[in-house]
XYZ file of C-alpha atoms in Angstrom:
555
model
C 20.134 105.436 61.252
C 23.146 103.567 61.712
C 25.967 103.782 59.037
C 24.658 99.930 58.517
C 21.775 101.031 57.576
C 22.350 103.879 55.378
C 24.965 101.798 53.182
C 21.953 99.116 53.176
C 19.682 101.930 51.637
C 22.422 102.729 49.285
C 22.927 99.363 48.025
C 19.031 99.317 47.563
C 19.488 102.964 45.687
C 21.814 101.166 43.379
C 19.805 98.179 42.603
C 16.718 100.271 41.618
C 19.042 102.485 39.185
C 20.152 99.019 37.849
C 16.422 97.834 37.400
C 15.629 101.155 35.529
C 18.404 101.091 33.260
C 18.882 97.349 32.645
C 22.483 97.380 33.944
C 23.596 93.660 34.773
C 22.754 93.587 38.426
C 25.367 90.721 38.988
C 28.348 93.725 39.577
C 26.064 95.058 42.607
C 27.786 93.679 45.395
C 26.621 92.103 48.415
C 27.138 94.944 50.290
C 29.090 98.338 50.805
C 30.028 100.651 53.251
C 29.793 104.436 54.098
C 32.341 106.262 55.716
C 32.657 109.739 57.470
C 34.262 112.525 55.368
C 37.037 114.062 56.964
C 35.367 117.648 56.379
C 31.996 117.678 58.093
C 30.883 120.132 55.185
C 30.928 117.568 53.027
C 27.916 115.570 55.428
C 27.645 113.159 57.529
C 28.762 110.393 55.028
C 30.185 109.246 51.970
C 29.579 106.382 49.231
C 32.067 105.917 46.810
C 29.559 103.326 45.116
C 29.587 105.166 42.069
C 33.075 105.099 41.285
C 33.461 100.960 42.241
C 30.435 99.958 39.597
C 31.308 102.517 36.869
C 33.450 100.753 34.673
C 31.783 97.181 35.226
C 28.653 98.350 33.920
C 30.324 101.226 31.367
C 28.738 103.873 33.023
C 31.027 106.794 33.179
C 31.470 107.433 36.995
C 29.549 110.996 37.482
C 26.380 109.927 35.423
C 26.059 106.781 37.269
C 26.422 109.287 40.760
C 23.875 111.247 39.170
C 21.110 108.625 38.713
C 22.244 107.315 42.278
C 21.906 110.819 43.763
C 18.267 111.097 42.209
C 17.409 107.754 43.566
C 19.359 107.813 47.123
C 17.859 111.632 47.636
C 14.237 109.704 47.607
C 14.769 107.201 50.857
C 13.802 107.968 54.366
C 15.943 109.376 56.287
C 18.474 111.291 53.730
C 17.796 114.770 53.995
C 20.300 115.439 50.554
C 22.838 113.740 48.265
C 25.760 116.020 46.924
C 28.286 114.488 44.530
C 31.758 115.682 44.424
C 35.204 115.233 42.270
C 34.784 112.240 40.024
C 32.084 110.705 41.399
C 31.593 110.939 45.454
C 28.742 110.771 46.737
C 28.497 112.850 49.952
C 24.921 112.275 52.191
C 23.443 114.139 54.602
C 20.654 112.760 57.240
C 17.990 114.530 58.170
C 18.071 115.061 62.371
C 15.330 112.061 63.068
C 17.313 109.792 61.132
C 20.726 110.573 62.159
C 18.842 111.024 65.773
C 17.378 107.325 65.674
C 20.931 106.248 66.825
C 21.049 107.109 70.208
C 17.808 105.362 70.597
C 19.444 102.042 68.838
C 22.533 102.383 70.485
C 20.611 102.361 74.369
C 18.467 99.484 73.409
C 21.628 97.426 72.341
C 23.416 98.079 75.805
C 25.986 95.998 76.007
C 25.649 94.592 72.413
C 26.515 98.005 70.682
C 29.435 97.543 69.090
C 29.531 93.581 68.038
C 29.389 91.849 64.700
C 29.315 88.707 63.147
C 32.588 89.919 61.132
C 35.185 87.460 62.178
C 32.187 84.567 62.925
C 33.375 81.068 62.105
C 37.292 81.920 62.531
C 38.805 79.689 65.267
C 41.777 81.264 66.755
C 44.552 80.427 69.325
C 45.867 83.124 71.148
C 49.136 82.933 73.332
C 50.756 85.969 75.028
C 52.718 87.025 77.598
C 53.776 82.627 78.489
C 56.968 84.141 80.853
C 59.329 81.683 82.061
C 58.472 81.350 85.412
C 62.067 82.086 86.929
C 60.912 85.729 87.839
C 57.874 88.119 88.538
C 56.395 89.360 85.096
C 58.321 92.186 83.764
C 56.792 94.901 81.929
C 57.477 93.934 78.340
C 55.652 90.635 79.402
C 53.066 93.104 80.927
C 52.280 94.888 77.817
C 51.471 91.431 75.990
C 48.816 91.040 78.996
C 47.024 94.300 78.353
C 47.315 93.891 74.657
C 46.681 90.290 74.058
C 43.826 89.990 76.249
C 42.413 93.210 74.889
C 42.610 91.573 71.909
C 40.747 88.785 72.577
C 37.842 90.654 73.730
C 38.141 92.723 70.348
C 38.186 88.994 68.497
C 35.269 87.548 70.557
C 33.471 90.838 70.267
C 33.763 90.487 66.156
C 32.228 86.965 66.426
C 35.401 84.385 66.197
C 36.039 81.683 68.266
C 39.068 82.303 70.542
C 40.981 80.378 72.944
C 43.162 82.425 75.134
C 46.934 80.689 76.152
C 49.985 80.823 78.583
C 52.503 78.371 77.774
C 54.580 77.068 80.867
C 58.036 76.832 80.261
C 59.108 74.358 83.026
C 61.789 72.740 80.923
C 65.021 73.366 80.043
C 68.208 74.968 80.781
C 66.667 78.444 82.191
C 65.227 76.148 84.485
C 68.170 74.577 85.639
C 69.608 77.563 86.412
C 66.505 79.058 88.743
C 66.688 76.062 90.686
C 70.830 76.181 91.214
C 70.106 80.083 92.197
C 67.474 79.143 94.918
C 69.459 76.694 96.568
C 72.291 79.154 96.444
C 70.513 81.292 98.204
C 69.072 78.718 100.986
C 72.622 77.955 101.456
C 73.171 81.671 102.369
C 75.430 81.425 99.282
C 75.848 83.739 96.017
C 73.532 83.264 92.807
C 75.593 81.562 90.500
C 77.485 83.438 87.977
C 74.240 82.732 85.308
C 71.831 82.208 87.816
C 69.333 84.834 88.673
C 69.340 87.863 91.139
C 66.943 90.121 93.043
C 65.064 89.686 96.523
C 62.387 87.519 95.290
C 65.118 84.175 94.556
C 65.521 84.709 98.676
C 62.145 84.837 99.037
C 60.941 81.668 97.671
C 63.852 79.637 98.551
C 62.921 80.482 102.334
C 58.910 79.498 101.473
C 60.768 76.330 99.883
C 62.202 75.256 102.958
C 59.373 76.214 105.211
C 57.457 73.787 102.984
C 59.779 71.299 102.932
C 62.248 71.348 106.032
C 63.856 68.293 104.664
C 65.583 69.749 102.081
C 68.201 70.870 103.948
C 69.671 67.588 104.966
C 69.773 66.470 101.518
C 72.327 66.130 98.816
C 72.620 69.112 96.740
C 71.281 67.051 93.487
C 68.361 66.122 95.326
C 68.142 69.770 96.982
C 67.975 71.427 93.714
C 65.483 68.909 92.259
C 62.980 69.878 95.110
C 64.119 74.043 94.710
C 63.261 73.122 91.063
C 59.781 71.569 91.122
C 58.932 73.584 94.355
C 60.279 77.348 92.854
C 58.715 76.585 89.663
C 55.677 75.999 90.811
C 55.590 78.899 94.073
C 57.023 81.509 91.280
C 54.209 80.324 88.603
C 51.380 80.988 91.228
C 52.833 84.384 92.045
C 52.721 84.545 87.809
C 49.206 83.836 87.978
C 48.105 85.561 90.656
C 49.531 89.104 89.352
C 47.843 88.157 86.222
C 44.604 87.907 87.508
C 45.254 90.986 89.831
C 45.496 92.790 86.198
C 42.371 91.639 85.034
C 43.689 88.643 83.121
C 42.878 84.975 82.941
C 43.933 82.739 80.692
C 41.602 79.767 79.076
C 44.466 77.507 79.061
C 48.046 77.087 81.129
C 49.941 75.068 78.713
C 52.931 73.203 80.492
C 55.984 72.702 78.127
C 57.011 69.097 80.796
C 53.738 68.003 79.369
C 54.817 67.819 75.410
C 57.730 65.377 76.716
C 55.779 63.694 79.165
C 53.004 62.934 76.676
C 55.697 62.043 73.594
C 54.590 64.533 71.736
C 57.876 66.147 70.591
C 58.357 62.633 69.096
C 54.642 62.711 67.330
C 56.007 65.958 65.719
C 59.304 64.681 64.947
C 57.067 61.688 63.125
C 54.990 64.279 61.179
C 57.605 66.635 60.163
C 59.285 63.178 58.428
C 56.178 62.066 56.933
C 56.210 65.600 54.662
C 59.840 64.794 53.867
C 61.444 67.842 55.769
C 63.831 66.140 57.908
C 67.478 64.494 57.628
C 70.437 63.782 59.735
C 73.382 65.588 59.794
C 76.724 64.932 61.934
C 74.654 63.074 64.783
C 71.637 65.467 65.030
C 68.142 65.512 63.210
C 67.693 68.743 61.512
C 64.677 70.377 59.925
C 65.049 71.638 56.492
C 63.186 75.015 56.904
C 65.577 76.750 54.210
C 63.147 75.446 51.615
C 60.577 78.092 53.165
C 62.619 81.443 53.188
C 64.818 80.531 56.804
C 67.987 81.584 56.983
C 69.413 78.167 57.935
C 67.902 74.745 58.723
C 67.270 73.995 62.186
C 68.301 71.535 64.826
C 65.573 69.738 66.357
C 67.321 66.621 68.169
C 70.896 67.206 68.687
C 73.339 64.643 68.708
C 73.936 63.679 72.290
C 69.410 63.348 71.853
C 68.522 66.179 74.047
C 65.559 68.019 72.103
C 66.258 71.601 71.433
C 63.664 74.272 72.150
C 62.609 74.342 68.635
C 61.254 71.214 69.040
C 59.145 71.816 71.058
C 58.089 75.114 69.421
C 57.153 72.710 66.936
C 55.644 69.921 69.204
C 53.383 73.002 70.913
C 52.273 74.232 67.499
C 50.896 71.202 66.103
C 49.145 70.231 69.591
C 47.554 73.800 68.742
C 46.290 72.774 65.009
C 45.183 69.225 66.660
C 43.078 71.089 68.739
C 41.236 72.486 65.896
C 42.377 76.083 65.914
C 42.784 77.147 62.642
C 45.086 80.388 62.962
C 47.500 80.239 65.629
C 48.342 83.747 66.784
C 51.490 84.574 68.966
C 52.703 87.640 70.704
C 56.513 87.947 71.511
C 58.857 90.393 72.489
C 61.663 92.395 70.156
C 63.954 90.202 70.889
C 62.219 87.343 69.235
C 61.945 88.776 65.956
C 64.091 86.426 64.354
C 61.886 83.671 65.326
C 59.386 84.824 62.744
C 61.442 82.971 59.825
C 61.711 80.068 61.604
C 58.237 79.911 62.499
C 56.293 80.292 59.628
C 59.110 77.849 57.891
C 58.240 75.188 60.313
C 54.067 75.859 59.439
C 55.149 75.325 55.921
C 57.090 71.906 57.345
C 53.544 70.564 58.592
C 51.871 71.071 55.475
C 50.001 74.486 56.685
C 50.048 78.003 54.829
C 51.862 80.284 57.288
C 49.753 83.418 55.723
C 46.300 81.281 56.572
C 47.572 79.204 60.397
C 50.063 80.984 61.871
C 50.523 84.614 63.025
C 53.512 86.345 64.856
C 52.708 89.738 66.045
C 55.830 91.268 67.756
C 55.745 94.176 70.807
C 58.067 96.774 71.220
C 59.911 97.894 74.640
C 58.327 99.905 76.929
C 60.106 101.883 79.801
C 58.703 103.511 82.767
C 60.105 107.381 83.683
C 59.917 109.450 86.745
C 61.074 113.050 86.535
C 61.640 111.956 82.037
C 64.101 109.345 83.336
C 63.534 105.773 82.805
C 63.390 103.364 85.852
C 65.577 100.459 85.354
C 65.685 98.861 89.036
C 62.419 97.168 90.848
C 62.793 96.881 94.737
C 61.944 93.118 94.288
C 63.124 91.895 91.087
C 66.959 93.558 91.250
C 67.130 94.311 87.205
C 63.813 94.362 85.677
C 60.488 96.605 86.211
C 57.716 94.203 86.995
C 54.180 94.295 86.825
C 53.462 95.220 90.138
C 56.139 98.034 89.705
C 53.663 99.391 87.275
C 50.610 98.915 88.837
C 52.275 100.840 92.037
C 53.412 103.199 90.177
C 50.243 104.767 88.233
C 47.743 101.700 88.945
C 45.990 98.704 86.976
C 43.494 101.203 84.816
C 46.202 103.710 83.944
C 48.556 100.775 83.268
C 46.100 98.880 80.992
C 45.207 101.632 78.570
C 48.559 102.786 78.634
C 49.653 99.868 77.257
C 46.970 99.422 75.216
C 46.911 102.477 73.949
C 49.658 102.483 71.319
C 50.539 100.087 68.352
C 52.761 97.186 69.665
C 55.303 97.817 67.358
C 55.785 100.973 68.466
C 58.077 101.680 71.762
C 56.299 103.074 74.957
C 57.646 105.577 77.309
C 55.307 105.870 80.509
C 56.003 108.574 82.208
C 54.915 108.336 85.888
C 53.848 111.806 86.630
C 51.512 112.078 83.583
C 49.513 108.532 83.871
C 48.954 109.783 87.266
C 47.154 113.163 86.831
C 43.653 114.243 87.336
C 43.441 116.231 83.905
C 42.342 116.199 81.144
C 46.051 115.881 79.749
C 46.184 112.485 81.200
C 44.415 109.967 78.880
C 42.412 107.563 80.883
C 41.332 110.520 82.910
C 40.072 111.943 80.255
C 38.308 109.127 78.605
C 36.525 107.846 82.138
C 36.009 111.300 83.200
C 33.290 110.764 80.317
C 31.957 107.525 81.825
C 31.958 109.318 85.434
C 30.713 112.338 83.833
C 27.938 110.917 81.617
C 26.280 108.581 84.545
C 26.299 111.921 87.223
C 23.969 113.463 84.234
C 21.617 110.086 84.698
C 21.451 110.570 88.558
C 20.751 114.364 88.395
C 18.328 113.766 85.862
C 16.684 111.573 87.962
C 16.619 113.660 91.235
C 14.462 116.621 88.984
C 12.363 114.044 87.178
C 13.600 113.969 83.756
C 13.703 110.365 82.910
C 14.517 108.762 79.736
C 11.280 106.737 79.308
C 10.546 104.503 76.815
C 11.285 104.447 72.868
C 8.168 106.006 72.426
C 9.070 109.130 74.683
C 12.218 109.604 72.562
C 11.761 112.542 70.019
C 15.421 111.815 67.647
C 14.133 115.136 65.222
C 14.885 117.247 67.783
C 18.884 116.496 68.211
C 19.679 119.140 65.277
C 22.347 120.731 66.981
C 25.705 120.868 65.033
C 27.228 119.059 68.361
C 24.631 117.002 68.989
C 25.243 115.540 65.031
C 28.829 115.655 65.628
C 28.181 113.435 69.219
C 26.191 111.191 67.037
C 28.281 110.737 64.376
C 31.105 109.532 66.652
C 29.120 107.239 68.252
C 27.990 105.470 65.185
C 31.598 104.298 64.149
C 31.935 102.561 67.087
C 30.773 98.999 65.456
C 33.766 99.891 62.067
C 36.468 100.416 64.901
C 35.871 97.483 66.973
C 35.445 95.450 63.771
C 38.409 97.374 62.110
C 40.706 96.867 65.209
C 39.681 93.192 65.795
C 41.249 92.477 61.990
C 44.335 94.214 62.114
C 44.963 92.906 65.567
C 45.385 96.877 66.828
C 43.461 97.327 70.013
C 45.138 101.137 70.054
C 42.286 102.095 67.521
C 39.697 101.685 69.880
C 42.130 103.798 72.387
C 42.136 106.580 70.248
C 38.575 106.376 68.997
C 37.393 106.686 72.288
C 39.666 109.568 73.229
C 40.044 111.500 70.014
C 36.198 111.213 68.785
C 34.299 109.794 71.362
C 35.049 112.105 74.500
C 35.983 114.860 72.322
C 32.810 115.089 70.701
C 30.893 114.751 74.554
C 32.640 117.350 75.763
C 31.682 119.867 72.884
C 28.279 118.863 73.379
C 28.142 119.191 77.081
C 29.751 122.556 76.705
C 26.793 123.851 74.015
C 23.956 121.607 74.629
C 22.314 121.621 78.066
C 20.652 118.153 79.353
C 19.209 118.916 82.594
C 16.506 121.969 82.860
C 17.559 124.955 84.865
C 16.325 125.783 87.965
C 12.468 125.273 87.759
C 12.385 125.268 84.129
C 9.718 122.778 83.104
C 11.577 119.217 81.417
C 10.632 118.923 77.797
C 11.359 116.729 74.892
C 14.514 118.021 74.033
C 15.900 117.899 77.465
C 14.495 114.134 77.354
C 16.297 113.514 73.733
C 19.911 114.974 74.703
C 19.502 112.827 78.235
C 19.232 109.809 75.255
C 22.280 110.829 73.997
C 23.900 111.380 76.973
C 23.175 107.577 77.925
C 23.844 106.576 74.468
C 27.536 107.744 74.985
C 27.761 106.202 78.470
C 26.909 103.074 76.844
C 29.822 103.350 73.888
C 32.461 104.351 76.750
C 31.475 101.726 79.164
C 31.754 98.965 76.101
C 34.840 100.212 74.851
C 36.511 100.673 77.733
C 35.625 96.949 78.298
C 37.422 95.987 75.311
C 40.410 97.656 76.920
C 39.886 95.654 80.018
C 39.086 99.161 82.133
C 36.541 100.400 84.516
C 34.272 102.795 83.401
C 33.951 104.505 86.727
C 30.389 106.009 87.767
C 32.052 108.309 90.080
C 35.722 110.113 90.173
């Protein structure tokens, strides 16, 4: 029985107390939930139904337990109903119930775990979107692990998502990585706030193989062709180490493109239609102060050069006229002043900035070697890059590293420990139980204990305190991935899969055997924990997908 299903046959409980008592079945709700109680000795769940209808239907809290109790102790499947404090209710299954799930969990596969939860919810998703005037570094590379873990945790919950990397190829930064890589053609030194590192060499040399030309021209018309050459050489090597990390984007949004199309004017336009605009000393500003900014901003200054907030606001309503409804961001700490402004200019365009737009910020993250931080990459001169990481402890280790903590909290990765075969290390540990879990398949197989069919599968006999502890684990699975995909924290699946998940395998591989010894004979019990065993495989492998890593048949 799946916690689903038990807080189903509660809600049913409730409604036939109602019916006996002629309480006004219009306070039952739709439906409820049981949880696990954080002492096993209090069962395998808890309702806290009781408590939530009392005073609706003035029914003090323990009596309306009581009758609950009486009528939940009845069902299928619940072996006893205790109540506790002021009205708990605290369940227990009995072991072909609670057994049922392993079965369930099999036959779902690859399904175990999704919901309808977030169904209907169209959502926009940009992270990482690095200026392509250097390799990722590893800030940017924490965005890619999170954000696209989170948009497997968003699709996996039902919503409609639409992953997005927007181009910066505008603009002053620019400017200044295409005066660097003609610097360096010219053999000459980066300018003074032009950019540095062996990679500006690098591409200005596959510039001019490219296009030998450019070396007879003027240096206007040099550093045009370093610009839309550089731009687009370094955006390739951007994509490339993406996808080399297991991420792809839906769309590549180019920034040219919003000017190019006149859509920085089409904002401008709408943003005056609501009555949020005015001129000021030559310059068009936009009054975000009426929605909790700090100052109004410029959006055309007075020479008419658009300023970058322009086109933050250009980008954002291209977003909404694509029909996403909540536009979610990720940035970096040092954007966390852009949140005012932000959710001002949503407010500008008529939107509710709590409903259509979303700013999630990440912390920093450093990378140590003997506990000291690294602060120099071979290639890129001053930053750590992605493939720094991924050198370093590899594109597995790196994901759930990153993944594995709450983005607004900062990472230290030490080098030594992401790189260990033990149990200390916490990938290891986690796919040791994927490795571990499909080795008890293929052994099983070689002495003929197979898993057979639904109908082979005897759940009553998984009564083992481990074996209900295993199961237990595996049936929040579905709450997590639901519970992560809302509060936009991919680290709960992380540390459901360590903390609960291979915990609890390990505890029951230690106590329960799976495999018959020597030529003892293969029974039903060796077939039901064999179940299990697969059923755990299957929440590992799906979780770890969520996470964007392997689940690794072998280590």
């Amino acid at each position: 029985m799946t916690p689903a299903e038990l807080a189903s046959v509660v809600l049913t409980a409730a409604h036939a107390v109602f019916v006996e008592r002629g309480l006004d079945r219009a306070a039952l709700p739709e439906r409820t939930a049981v949880e696990r109680p954080r002492n096993p000795e209090h069962g395998d769940y808890a309702s806290t139904l009781a408590l939530q209808l009392s005073k609706k239907v003035g029914v003090a809290p323990r009596e309306l337990a009581t009758a609950l109790a009486d009528e939940l102790g009845r069902a299928p499947g619940v072996k006893s109903v205790e109540i506790a404090g002021p009205g708990f209710l605290n369940i227990r299954l009995d072991a072909a119930a609670a057994g049922q799930l392993a079965r369930v969990i099999v036959e779902a596969g690859a399904e175990y775990g999704r919901s309808d939860r977030l169904a209907g919810e169209k959502i926009n998703l940009e992270f990482v979107s690095a200026n392509p005037t250097g390799p990722v570094h590893i800030g940017g590379v924490r965005w890619a692990a999170v954000g696209d873990a989170l948009s497997r945790l968003l699709r996996a919950t039902g919503a409609q998502v639409g992953t997005e990397y927007y181009f910066n190829d505008a603009g002053s930064q620019i400017d200044r990585f295409a005066r660097s890589l003609l610097a360096a053609a010219k053999g000459e030194s980066a300018p003074e706030d032009g950019y540095g590192g062996a990679y500006i060499g690098e591409i200005a040399a596959e510039v001019q193989a490219r296009r030998p030309d450019v070396s007879t021209m003027a240096d206007d018309a040099a550093q045009e062709v370093f610009r839309v050459e550089g731009v687009a050489l370094m955006f390739d090597e951007i994509r490339s180490s993406l996808r080399d990390f297991g991420v792809e984007f839906d769309t590549y949004f180019n920034e040219k493109d919003l000017h190019d199309r006149g859509e920085l004017d089409l904002a401008l336009a709408r943003l005056r239609e609501q009555g949020h605009l005015y001129e000021a000393e030559g310059a068009t500003w936009l009054r975000t102060t009426d929605f909790g900014d700090d100052k109004d901003r410029v959006l055309r200054k007075s020479n008419g050069e658009w300023t970058y907030f322009a086109a933050d606001c250009a980008y954002y309503l291209d977003k909404r006229e694509r029909g996403f409804e909540r536009v979610v961001i990720m940035l970096g700490a040092d954007h966390h002043g852009y949140i005012g402004r932000m959710r001002a200019m949503a407010a500008c365009f008529g939107d509710d900035p709590d409903r259509n737009l979303e700013i999630l910020i990440g912390q920093l993250v450093s990378l140590l070697r003997d506990g000291a931080p690294l602060r120099m990459s071979k290639r890129a001169g001053n930053v750590i890059t992605l493939e720094d990481l991924v050198e370093a402890i590899g594109v597995d280790a790196s994901r759930y590293a990153l993944a594995r903590y709450s983005s607004d909290s900062p990472i230290d990765i030490d080098i030594e420990l992401w790189t260990r075969a033990t149990r200390d290390n916490p990938v290891y540990y986690v796919q040791y139980v994927a490795a571990r879990t499909a080795g008890v398949a293929r052994n099983a197989a070689e002495v003929g204990l197979v898993q057979g069919g639904a109908g082979d599968f005897r759940p009553e006999l998984l009564g083992h305190e481990k074996e209900n502890e295993l199961l237990k684990a595996l049936a929040e699975f579905p709450a997590v991935v639901a519970t992560a995909a809302e509060l936009r924290e991919p680290h709960r699946v992380a540390r459901y899969l360590e903390e609960s998940v291979a915990a609890s395998f390990h505890r029951f591989y230690d106590n329960c055997r799976v495999l018959p010894l020597g030529d003892e004979e293969v029974t039903d019990l060796h077939r039901a924990r064999l179940w299990l065993n697969n059923a755990t495989r299957t929440v590992i492998a799906n979780g770890l997908y969520l996470l964007g890593v392997s689940a690794p048949e072998r280590m």
